[in-house]
Amino acid sequence: MYDTLIGPVRVLDGSGAAEYRANVALLDGRIAAIGVPDDTPARARVDGAGRVLAPGFIDVHTHDDTNVIRTPAMLPKLSQGVTTVVVGNCGISAAPVRLRGAPPDPMNLLGAEADFQYPSFADYTAAVERARPAVNVAALIGHTALRNNHMDRLDRPATPGEIDAMRAQLRDALAHGAIGLSTGLAYASAFSADTEEVKALAQTLDEFGALYTTHLRSEFAEILEAMQEAFDVALHARVPVVVSHLKCAGAGNWGRTTEVLARLEKAGRMQPVGCDCYPYSASSSTLDLKQVTDDFDIDITWSTPHPEQAGRKLADIAHDWNLPLLDAARRLQPAGAVYHGMREDDVRRVLAHRLTMIGSDGLPNDPHPHPRLWGAFPRVLGHYSRDLGLFPLAEAVHKMTGLSAARFGLRDRGLVREGQWADLVLFDPDTVIDRATFDAPLQAAAGIDAVWVNGVLSYSRGKATSERAGRWLPRQGDLRAGFPTASD
């Protein structure tokens, strides 16, 4: 007897192939059979009439590093059908980390000083396993975290000795299952790292078949040069590269995604490349004085000295304080912000590209977060696929499942196939949509009927169950295999 029988249901298997109708049976955490008769015995039966069954969504770009331990129910992700998160993006990770005071910007996005309790990567993975989060967890190692561990200050390049120490720590983390290395070269804490420093670290990835991901040194006017730096680093290290949250930011950069994507395509003919993207025309991070402008709205999401200003526009705060915009921003720091600095047609162009995966880039510790934290994946399904017709539903699902699992080496996940782990989401294709907004961001999506993690029903009828069945996912195999050649 099977544990669960779902169906009859419309199956989108995550490969990008057309849907088919079937009953899907689960047993011992895996997809045991597809296409069994309606009267097949099972301990639990779920009616799939009018619904789509897809692989659980894989959020390849998160900052959930400490949250999978501190708030293991992970409702913002589970409620939108996410069953696996990749942490450690943008050069910041919770491990391996030894702080000498408050976490430097932007590591403070992951939590306060007390939340960094993992001096080794093995310490972190053990903590994840003890916490039993509701979603699976895979992890990158942050370049900025390594710099924090071995440098007295972050506004300079690392010395050869410091690079050697960082490489040793990175190698230890890779040996314990880390997926790869991430950088956040746009941030002040890593901007002074020269390309040679990054190349030296990335070389370590080659022996493990690991991955390089990067928040580019610039997403503004110098974006093509920043992309070339990323490609050079990965080519030197002989590893794949994923460009994080690919975008053209800033009013002077609008419309350039055509040439940016052409550059990505060109690189892809010579080396394994990919990118992720979130489905919004606004970004979110710490409040960066270099990005303060009156060209577009900037919303404040948190402020240490002025927490009462969270959720307000920087321009309105500056008006109330009778200060210039930049002076008001200085007074708010340290703080977080949402920057409405992209153009919608650029977002659509990147989303639709064949190399693009979906990542939320949500910031779970913001008291007034960007709505992508709760809504990114249903927004792709409902707004961009169904309502705008940007791509077929099968392609939308592929960008969140099969493509992501292949790129990040998540073996036996990302597809509805017999033998795969039963990470699954059941949704209504006619009603699925994000409900989180910039004004009211803490809202679960509509149309997500049920979510299974490793075969365990974890979310149903708008509520989390009491089950938390997520697992720590170590790197499996050589990740270069997940990046087909240009001829493929």
Short mmCIF file of C-alpha atoms in Angstrom, two decimals:
data_model
loop_
_atom_site.label_atom_id
_atom_site.label_comp_id
_atom_site.label_asym_id
_atom_site.label_seq_id
_atom_site.Cartn_x
_atom_site.Cartn_y
_atom_site.Cartn_z
CA MET A 1 0.00 0.00 0.00
CA TYR A 2 1.22 3.47 -0.86
CA ASP A 3 1.49 6.28 1.66
CA THR A 4 -0.25 8.87 -0.54
CA LEU A 5 -2.11 8.84 -3.85
CA ILE A 6 -2.53 12.19 -5.65
CA GLY A 7 -4.89 12.32 -8.58
CA PRO A 8 -6.10 12.20 -11.09
CA VAL A 9 -4.08 15.34 -11.66
CA ARG A 10 -2.42 17.38 -14.41
CA VAL A 11 1.31 16.68 -14.12
CA LEU A 12 3.97 19.18 -15.15
CA ASP A 13 7.11 17.15 -14.53
CA GLY A 14 9.65 19.99 -14.35
CA SER A 15 11.46 19.11 -17.57
CA GLY A 16 9.60 21.68 -19.64
CA ALA A 17 7.61 18.97 -21.41
CA ALA A 18 3.86 19.26 -21.97
CA GLU A 19 1.54 18.24 -19.16
CA TYR A 20 -0.12 14.84 -18.89
CA ARG A 21 -2.85 13.40 -16.67
CA ALA A 22 -2.05 10.70 -14.12
CA ASN A 23 -2.31 9.41 -10.57
CA VAL A 24 0.93 9.81 -8.63
CA ALA A 25 1.73 7.50 -5.71
CA LEU A 26 4.20 8.23 -2.90
CA LEU A 27 5.96 5.76 -0.65
CA ASP A 28 8.77 6.19 1.91
CA GLY A 29 9.46 9.77 0.88
CA ARG A 30 9.79 9.13 -2.84
CA ILE A 31 7.63 9.11 -5.94
CA ALA A 32 6.92 5.40 -6.13
CA ALA A 33 4.67 5.15 -9.18
CA ILE A 34 3.06 7.34 -11.85
CA GLY A 35 -0.03 6.32 -13.77
CA VAL A 36 -1.51 3.85 -11.28
CA PRO A 37 -5.27 3.07 -11.41
CA ASP A 38 -7.76 5.29 -9.58
CA ASP A 39 -8.58 2.55 -7.07
CA THR A 40 -4.97 1.93 -6.05
CA PRO A 41 -4.85 1.47 -2.23
CA ALA A 42 -3.21 4.30 -0.27
CA ARG A 43 -3.26 5.52 3.33
CA ALA A 44 -4.07 9.06 2.18
CA ARG A 45 -5.79 10.19 -1.01
CA VAL A 46 -5.70 13.70 -2.45
CA ASP A 47 -8.15 14.74 -5.16
CA GLY A 48 -6.23 16.50 -7.92
CA ALA A 49 -9.19 17.45 -10.12
CA GLY A 50 -8.49 20.73 -11.92
CA ARG A 51 -5.10 21.05 -10.26
CA VAL A 52 -1.49 20.88 -11.44
CA LEU A 53 1.08 18.73 -9.67
CA ALA A 54 4.66 19.95 -10.12
CA PRO A 55 8.00 19.38 -8.44
CA GLY A 56 8.46 21.50 -5.33
CA PHE A 57 9.96 24.84 -6.25
CA ILE A 58 13.69 25.36 -5.67
CA ASP A 59 14.60 28.85 -4.49
CA VAL A 60 18.16 29.15 -5.79
CA HIS A 61 18.73 32.61 -4.32
CA THR A 62 17.87 33.06 -0.66
CA HIS A 63 19.21 34.65 2.50
CA ASP A 64 17.54 32.13 4.79
CA ASP A 65 20.87 31.02 6.27
CA THR A 66 20.00 31.57 9.94
CA ASN A 67 16.23 31.40 9.50
CA VAL A 68 16.17 27.71 8.59
CA ILE A 69 17.49 27.21 12.12
CA ARG A 70 15.81 30.03 14.08
CA THR A 71 12.40 29.84 12.34
CA PRO A 72 12.37 26.31 10.92
CA ALA A 73 8.67 26.37 9.96
CA MET A 74 9.78 28.51 6.98
CA LEU A 75 6.23 29.59 6.19
CA PRO A 76 7.15 32.37 3.72
CA LYS A 77 8.72 29.72 1.47
CA LEU A 78 6.53 26.71 2.17
CA SER A 79 3.35 28.71 1.52
CA GLN A 80 4.42 29.49 -2.04
CA GLY A 81 5.38 25.92 -2.89
CA VAL A 82 9.12 26.13 -2.20
CA THR A 83 10.56 22.86 -0.91
CA THR A 84 14.31 23.60 -1.19
CA VAL A 85 16.31 26.76 -0.48
CA VAL A 86 19.89 27.57 -1.48
CA VAL A 87 21.51 29.78 1.15
CA GLY A 88 24.85 31.62 1.24
CA ASN A 89 24.27 33.95 -1.71
CA CYS A 90 25.80 37.36 -2.49
CA GLY A 91 29.02 36.63 -0.63
CA ILE A 92 27.30 36.37 2.75
CA SER A 93 26.78 33.12 4.63
CA ALA A 94 26.17 32.11 8.22
CA ALA A 95 29.13 29.74 8.13
CA PRO A 96 31.98 29.46 8.49
CA VAL A 97 31.97 32.70 10.50
CA ARG A 98 33.79 34.11 13.53
CA LEU A 99 32.70 37.66 14.32
CA ARG A 100 34.62 40.27 16.27
CA GLY A 101 31.55 42.36 17.06
CA ALA A 102 28.47 43.25 15.05
CA PRO A 103 28.25 41.57 11.63
CA PRO A 104 29.55 43.87 8.89
CA ASP A 105 27.24 45.13 6.17
CA PRO A 106 25.70 43.23 4.36
CA MET A 107 26.18 40.19 6.62
CA ASN A 108 23.75 41.95 8.96
CA LEU A 109 21.01 40.94 6.52
CA LEU A 110 21.31 37.43 7.96
CA GLY A 111 20.74 38.43 11.57
CA ALA A 112 22.38 39.94 14.62
CA GLU A 113 25.72 39.00 16.18
CA ALA A 114 24.11 36.30 18.32
CA ASP A 115 22.78 34.53 15.21
CA PHE A 116 26.27 33.73 13.90
CA GLN A 117 27.14 30.65 15.94
CA TYR A 118 28.87 28.46 13.36
CA PRO A 119 32.67 28.81 13.21
CA SER A 120 32.91 25.83 10.88
CA PHE A 121 30.69 24.67 8.04
CA ALA A 122 30.25 21.34 9.80
CA ASP A 123 28.85 23.23 12.79
CA TYR A 124 26.28 24.82 10.51
CA THR A 125 25.16 21.63 8.80
CA ALA A 126 24.78 19.92 12.17
CA ALA A 127 22.61 22.82 13.37
CA VAL A 128 20.41 22.55 10.28
CA GLU A 129 19.92 18.85 10.90
CA ARG A 130 19.03 19.46 14.56
CA ALA A 131 16.54 22.21 13.63
CA ARG A 132 14.69 19.97 11.15
CA PRO A 133 13.46 22.85 8.94
CA ALA A 134 10.31 22.43 6.86
CA VAL A 135 12.32 22.79 3.64
CA ASN A 136 15.50 21.23 2.30
CA VAL A 137 18.68 23.31 2.59
CA ALA A 138 21.74 23.50 0.34
CA ALA A 139 24.48 26.05 0.91
CA LEU A 140 27.08 28.23 -0.76
CA ILE A 141 30.05 29.75 1.08
CA GLY A 142 30.21 33.53 1.12
CA HIS A 143 33.39 35.32 0.05
CA THR A 144 32.62 38.22 2.40
CA ALA A 145 32.20 35.78 5.29
CA LEU A 146 35.65 34.36 4.56
CA ARG A 147 37.14 37.85 4.36
CA ASN A 148 35.54 38.70 7.71
CA ASN A 149 37.21 35.66 9.29
CA HIS A 150 40.75 36.40 8.15
CA MET A 151 41.14 40.15 7.60
CA ASP A 152 41.45 43.00 10.07
CA ARG A 153 39.45 45.27 7.79
CA LEU A 154 37.46 44.75 4.60
CA ASP A 155 38.23 47.91 2.65
CA ARG A 156 41.42 46.52 1.08
CA PRO A 157 42.57 43.53 -1.01
CA ALA A 158 43.56 40.39 0.88
CA THR A 159 47.23 39.51 1.29
CA PRO A 160 48.58 36.19 -0.08
CA GLY A 161 48.57 34.75 3.43
CA GLU A 162 44.97 35.79 4.01
CA ILE A 163 43.93 34.28 0.68
CA ASP A 164 45.62 31.01 1.65
CA ALA A 165 43.69 30.99 4.94
CA MET A 166 40.42 31.66 3.12
CA ARG A 167 41.15 28.90 0.62
CA ALA A 168 41.78 26.41 3.41
CA GLN A 169 38.48 27.28 5.05
CA LEU A 170 36.65 27.11 1.72
CA ARG A 171 38.20 23.72 0.97
CA ASP A 172 37.03 22.39 4.33
CA ALA A 173 33.47 23.59 3.64
CA LEU A 174 33.48 22.03 0.17
CA ALA A 175 34.69 18.76 1.66
CA HIS A 176 31.66 18.91 3.97
CA GLY A 177 29.20 19.35 1.11
CA ALA A 178 29.00 23.05 0.27
CA ILE A 179 27.76 23.69 -3.28
CA GLY A 180 30.30 26.37 -4.07
CA LEU A 181 31.46 29.94 -3.55
CA SER A 182 29.41 33.13 -3.79
CA THR A 183 30.63 36.70 -4.06
CA GLY A 184 28.99 40.07 -3.47
CA LEU A 185 31.55 42.32 -5.11
CA ALA A 186 29.21 45.32 -5.30
CA TYR A 187 29.25 45.70 -1.51
CA ALA A 188 31.86 47.81 0.27
CA SER A 189 32.94 44.77 2.30
CA ALA A 190 34.10 42.99 -0.87
CA PHE A 191 34.49 45.75 -3.47
CA SER A 192 38.19 46.16 -2.63
CA ALA A 193 38.85 42.50 -3.41
CA ASP A 194 40.60 42.47 -6.76
CA THR A 195 39.90 39.92 -9.48
CA GLU A 196 43.05 37.96 -8.63
CA GLU A 197 41.81 37.41 -5.07
CA VAL A 198 38.53 36.00 -6.37
CA LYS A 199 40.30 33.83 -8.96
CA ALA A 200 42.59 32.38 -6.31
CA LEU A 201 39.61 31.37 -4.19
CA ALA A 202 37.59 30.08 -7.14
CA GLN A 203 40.47 27.76 -8.14
CA THR A 204 39.57 25.69 -5.09
CA LEU A 205 36.18 24.89 -6.63
CA ASP A 206 37.69 22.98 -9.54
CA GLU A 207 38.89 20.01 -7.51
CA PHE A 208 35.39 19.53 -6.10
CA GLY A 209 33.37 20.21 -9.25
CA ALA A 210 31.66 23.03 -7.38
CA LEU A 211 29.92 26.23 -8.52
CA TYR A 212 30.69 29.96 -8.60
CA THR A 213 27.82 32.42 -8.13
CA THR A 214 28.16 36.17 -8.05
CA HIS A 215 26.37 39.37 -7.21
CA LEU A 216 28.24 41.33 -9.86
CA ARG A 217 30.64 44.15 -9.02
CA SER A 218 28.16 46.46 -10.77
CA GLU A 219 24.60 46.13 -12.04
CA PHE A 220 24.67 49.73 -13.24
CA ALA A 221 26.63 51.37 -16.08
CA GLU A 222 29.62 49.03 -15.74
CA ILE A 223 27.54 45.84 -15.89
CA LEU A 224 29.20 44.43 -19.03
CA GLU A 225 32.64 44.82 -17.49
CA ALA A 226 31.37 43.20 -14.28
CA MET A 227 29.96 40.29 -16.24
CA GLN A 228 33.25 39.80 -18.03
CA GLU A 229 35.03 39.69 -14.68
CA ALA A 230 32.65 36.94 -13.55
CA PHE A 231 33.21 34.96 -16.73
CA ASP A 232 36.99 35.37 -16.42
CA VAL A 233 36.97 34.11 -12.82
CA ALA A 234 34.92 31.02 -13.71
CA LEU A 235 36.94 30.28 -16.85
CA HIS A 236 40.16 30.54 -14.85
CA ALA A 237 38.76 28.15 -12.24
CA ARG A 238 37.21 25.85 -14.88
CA VAL A 239 33.83 25.88 -13.11
CA PRO A 240 30.29 27.01 -13.99
CA VAL A 241 29.14 30.52 -13.08
CA VAL A 242 25.66 31.73 -12.14
CA VAL A 243 25.05 35.48 -12.26
CA SER A 244 22.83 36.35 -9.33
CA HIS A 245 19.62 38.36 -9.77
CA LEU A 246 20.58 39.54 -13.26
CA LYS A 247 19.22 43.03 -13.89
CA CYS A 248 19.91 46.46 -15.35
CA ALA A 249 19.66 48.78 -12.36
CA GLY A 250 19.42 52.55 -12.36
CA ALA A 251 17.54 54.87 -14.68
CA GLY A 252 20.59 55.37 -16.89
CA ASN A 253 20.81 51.61 -17.44
CA TRP A 254 17.22 50.92 -18.46
CA GLY A 255 16.76 49.04 -21.71
CA ARG A 256 20.20 47.43 -21.75
CA THR A 257 19.07 43.87 -21.03
CA THR A 258 19.24 43.12 -24.76
CA GLU A 259 23.01 43.62 -24.81
CA VAL A 260 23.44 42.09 -21.34
CA LEU A 261 21.70 38.88 -22.39
CA ALA A 262 23.65 38.85 -25.65
CA ARG A 263 26.85 38.92 -23.57
CA LEU A 264 25.54 36.05 -21.46
CA GLU A 265 24.76 34.05 -24.59
CA LYS A 266 28.21 34.74 -26.02
CA ALA A 267 29.90 33.55 -22.84
CA GLY A 268 27.70 30.47 -22.84
CA ARG A 269 29.22 29.37 -26.14
CA MET A 270 32.62 29.10 -24.45
CA GLN A 271 31.88 28.13 -20.85
CA PRO A 272 29.02 26.95 -18.59
CA VAL A 273 26.95 29.95 -17.50
CA GLY A 274 23.51 30.68 -16.06
CA CYS A 275 21.61 33.32 -14.12
CA ASP A 276 18.75 33.76 -11.72
CA CYS A 277 16.13 36.49 -11.56
CA TYR A 278 13.28 37.57 -9.29
CA PRO A 279 9.97 38.65 -10.85
CA TYR A 280 9.84 42.28 -9.70
CA SER A 281 11.14 45.62 -10.95
CA ALA A 282 12.44 46.60 -7.52
CA SER A 283 15.48 45.34 -5.63
CA SER A 284 16.12 45.18 -1.89
CA SER A 285 19.23 45.24 0.27
CA THR A 286 20.90 47.42 2.85
CA LEU A 287 20.59 51.19 2.41
CA ASP A 288 23.53 52.10 0.18
CA LEU A 289 24.41 55.79 -0.07
CA LYS A 290 25.76 55.21 -3.58
CA GLN A 291 22.28 54.21 -4.70
CA VAL A 292 20.41 57.10 -3.12
CA THR A 293 18.71 59.08 -5.91
CA ASP A 294 15.51 60.90 -6.71
CA ASP A 295 15.23 59.07 -10.07
CA PHE A 296 12.91 56.49 -8.50
CA ASP A 297 11.25 55.66 -5.17
CA ILE A 298 13.26 54.16 -2.32
CA ASP A 299 11.36 52.46 0.51
CA ILE A 300 12.94 51.97 3.93
CA THR A 301 12.48 48.43 5.24
CA TRP A 302 14.32 48.80 8.56
CA SER A 303 16.52 51.25 10.43
CA THR A 304 18.50 50.59 13.58
CA PRO A 305 18.41 54.17 14.92
CA HIS A 306 14.90 54.88 13.59
CA PRO A 307 12.88 51.64 13.50
CA GLU A 308 9.66 53.66 13.35
CA GLN A 309 10.49 54.65 9.76
CA ALA A 310 10.23 51.09 8.37
CA GLY A 311 7.71 50.90 5.55
CA ARG A 312 8.03 54.58 4.55
CA LYS A 313 9.53 56.22 1.47
CA LEU A 314 12.93 57.82 1.92
CA ALA A 315 11.68 60.98 0.19
CA ASP A 316 8.84 61.34 2.71
CA ILE A 317 11.21 60.82 5.63
CA ALA A 318 13.60 63.43 4.23
CA HIS A 319 10.68 65.87 3.80
CA ASP A 320 9.52 65.32 7.39
CA TRP A 321 13.05 65.86 8.70
CA ASN A 322 13.64 68.82 6.39
CA LEU A 323 16.83 67.19 5.13
CA PRO A 324 18.31 66.46 1.70
CA LEU A 325 17.76 62.87 0.58
CA LEU A 326 21.36 61.81 1.18
CA ASP A 327 21.49 63.33 4.66
CA ALA A 328 18.27 61.57 5.62
CA ALA A 329 19.74 58.29 4.39
CA ARG A 330 22.86 58.82 6.51
CA ARG A 331 20.71 59.49 9.55
CA LEU A 332 18.80 56.21 9.01
CA GLN A 333 21.88 53.99 8.71
CA PRO A 334 22.34 51.15 9.29
CA ALA A 335 19.14 50.44 7.42
CA GLY A 336 17.51 48.42 4.68
CA ALA A 337 15.82 49.61 1.51
CA VAL A 338 13.75 48.64 -1.50
CA TYR A 339 14.92 50.38 -4.68
CA HIS A 340 12.33 50.75 -7.46
CA GLY A 341 15.19 51.05 -9.91
CA MET A 342 14.40 48.68 -12.79
CA ARG A 343 12.19 48.84 -15.85
CA GLU A 344 9.46 46.24 -16.31
CA ASP A 345 10.36 45.30 -19.88
CA ASP A 346 13.93 44.55 -18.74
CA VAL A 347 12.59 42.27 -16.02
CA ARG A 348 10.41 40.39 -18.51
CA ARG A 349 13.26 39.99 -20.96
CA VAL A 350 15.53 38.40 -18.34
CA LEU A 351 12.76 36.24 -16.89
CA ALA A 352 11.93 34.79 -20.29
CA HIS A 353 15.52 33.94 -21.24
CA ARG A 354 16.30 30.24 -21.57
CA LEU A 355 19.22 30.41 -19.11
CA THR A 356 17.24 32.06 -16.31
CA MET A 357 16.22 30.28 -13.12
CA ILE A 358 13.91 31.81 -10.52
CA GLY A 359 15.19 32.96 -7.13
CA SER A 360 13.33 35.08 -4.61
CA ASP A 361 16.29 36.94 -3.02
CA GLY A 362 13.88 37.46 -0.13
CA LEU A 363 15.15 39.03 3.10
CA PRO A 364 13.36 37.24 5.96
CA ASN A 365 14.78 39.44 8.71
CA ASP A 366 13.36 42.69 7.33
CA PRO A 367 10.36 43.80 9.43
CA HIS A 368 8.80 45.25 6.25
CA PRO A 369 10.30 43.04 3.54
CA HIS A 370 10.14 43.19 -0.22
CA PRO A 371 7.05 41.14 -1.29
CA ARG A 372 9.28 38.68 -3.15
CA LEU A 373 9.88 36.94 0.20
CA TRP A 374 6.29 35.63 0.19
CA GLY A 375 5.28 35.88 -3.45
CA ALA A 376 8.02 35.29 -6.03
CA PHE A 377 7.09 31.82 -7.29
CA PRO A 378 3.29 32.21 -7.49
CA ARG A 379 3.91 35.55 -9.23
CA VAL A 380 5.80 33.78 -12.00
CA LEU A 381 3.01 31.21 -12.38
CA GLY A 382 0.06 33.59 -12.12
CA HIS A 383 1.13 37.04 -13.27
CA TYR A 384 3.86 36.35 -15.80
CA SER A 385 2.84 32.97 -17.24
CA ARG A 386 -0.97 32.89 -17.03
CA ASP A 387 -1.93 36.58 -17.14
CA LEU A 388 0.77 38.05 -19.37
CA GLY A 389 1.63 34.93 -21.39
CA LEU A 390 5.35 35.62 -21.08
CA PHE A 391 6.03 31.87 -21.30
CA PRO A 392 3.99 28.64 -21.11
CA LEU A 393 3.22 27.21 -17.68
CA ALA A 394 5.45 24.20 -18.38
CA GLU A 395 8.39 26.54 -18.97
CA ALA A 396 7.60 28.54 -15.84
CA VAL A 397 7.68 25.36 -13.76
CA HIS A 398 10.93 24.23 -15.44
CA LYS A 399 12.64 27.51 -14.46
CA MET A 400 11.79 26.81 -10.82
CA THR A 401 12.43 23.07 -10.68
CA GLY A 402 14.21 20.89 -13.24
CA LEU A 403 16.56 23.60 -14.48
CA SER A 404 17.48 24.65 -10.95
CA ALA A 405 18.04 21.09 -9.71
CA ALA A 406 20.35 20.37 -12.64
CA ARG A 407 22.37 23.56 -12.19
CA PHE A 408 22.84 23.09 -8.43
CA GLY A 409 23.34 19.34 -8.51
CA LEU A 410 20.27 18.48 -6.44
CA ARG A 411 20.16 14.81 -7.31
CA ASP A 412 16.76 13.07 -7.50
CA ARG A 413 14.92 16.36 -7.11
CA GLY A 414 13.30 18.86 -9.44
CA LEU A 415 11.34 16.36 -11.55
CA VAL A 416 8.15 14.33 -11.17
CA ARG A 417 9.68 10.97 -12.02
CA GLU A 418 9.53 7.57 -10.38
CA GLY A 419 12.32 7.22 -7.85
CA GLN A 420 12.73 10.95 -7.25
CA TRP A 421 12.26 12.41 -3.78
CA ALA A 422 8.65 13.46 -3.35
CA ASP A 423 9.11 17.23 -3.14
CA LEU A 424 5.84 18.30 -4.72
CA VAL A 425 3.42 21.20 -4.98
CA LEU A 426 -0.26 21.00 -5.93
CA PHE A 427 -1.67 24.28 -7.23
CA ASP A 428 -4.66 25.73 -9.03
CA PRO A 429 -3.41 27.15 -12.34
CA ASP A 430 -6.48 29.40 -12.62
CA THR A 431 -6.11 31.12 -9.26
CA VAL A 432 -2.46 30.87 -8.24
CA ILE A 433 -1.09 34.37 -7.64
CA ASP A 434 1.07 36.37 -5.25
CA ARG A 435 -0.85 38.45 -2.70
CA ALA A 436 2.10 40.12 -0.99
CA THR A 437 2.48 43.79 -1.94
CA PHE A 438 4.99 46.52 -1.17
CA ASP A 439 2.51 48.07 1.26
CA ALA A 440 1.42 44.75 2.81
CA PRO A 441 4.22 42.24 2.16
CA LEU A 442 3.47 39.60 4.80
CA GLN A 443 0.76 37.74 2.89
CA ALA A 444 0.69 34.14 1.70
CA ALA A 445 -0.02 33.44 -1.95
CA ALA A 446 -3.34 32.18 -3.28
CA GLY A 447 -3.84 28.94 -5.17
CA ILE A 448 -1.24 26.75 -3.44
CA ASP A 449 -3.30 23.75 -2.30
CA ALA A 450 -0.70 21.41 -0.88
CA VAL A 451 3.05 20.97 -0.52
CA TRP A 452 4.95 17.75 0.21
CA VAL A 453 8.57 17.72 1.35
CA ASN A 454 10.27 14.33 1.11
CA GLY A 455 6.84 12.75 0.84
CA VAL A 456 5.44 14.45 3.94
CA LEU A 457 2.42 16.74 3.62
CA SER A 458 3.80 19.99 5.02
CA TYR A 459 1.33 22.64 3.83
CA SER A 460 -2.36 22.18 3.12
CA ARG A 461 -5.39 24.42 2.65
CA GLY A 462 -3.53 27.61 3.50
CA LYS A 463 -1.82 26.35 6.63
CA ALA A 464 1.40 24.61 7.56
CA THR A 465 0.98 21.17 9.05
CA SER A 466 2.86 20.21 12.17
CA GLU A 467 5.37 18.27 10.09
CA ARG A 468 8.87 19.49 9.25
CA ALA A 469 10.52 17.07 6.84
CA GLY A 470 13.29 19.12 5.23
CA ARG A 471 16.84 17.83 5.02
CA TRP A 472 20.36 19.10 4.68
CA LEU A 473 21.42 18.56 1.05
CA PRO A 474 25.18 18.21 0.52
CA ARG A 475 26.70 18.76 -2.93
CA GLN A 476 26.39 15.63 -5.04
CA GLY A 477 28.66 15.00 -7.98
CA ASP A 478 30.33 17.40 -10.37
CA LEU A 479 28.05 20.39 -10.94
CA ARG A 480 29.55 21.01 -14.38
CA ALA A 481 27.34 18.16 -15.60
CA GLY A 482 24.24 20.31 -15.01
CA PHE A 483 25.25 22.92 -17.58
CA PRO A 484 24.71 21.68 -21.13
CA THR A 485 26.96 22.95 -23.89
CA ALA A 486 25.78 25.58 -26.36
CA SER A 487 25.19 22.86 -28.95
CA ASP A 488 22.79 21.09 -26.58
#
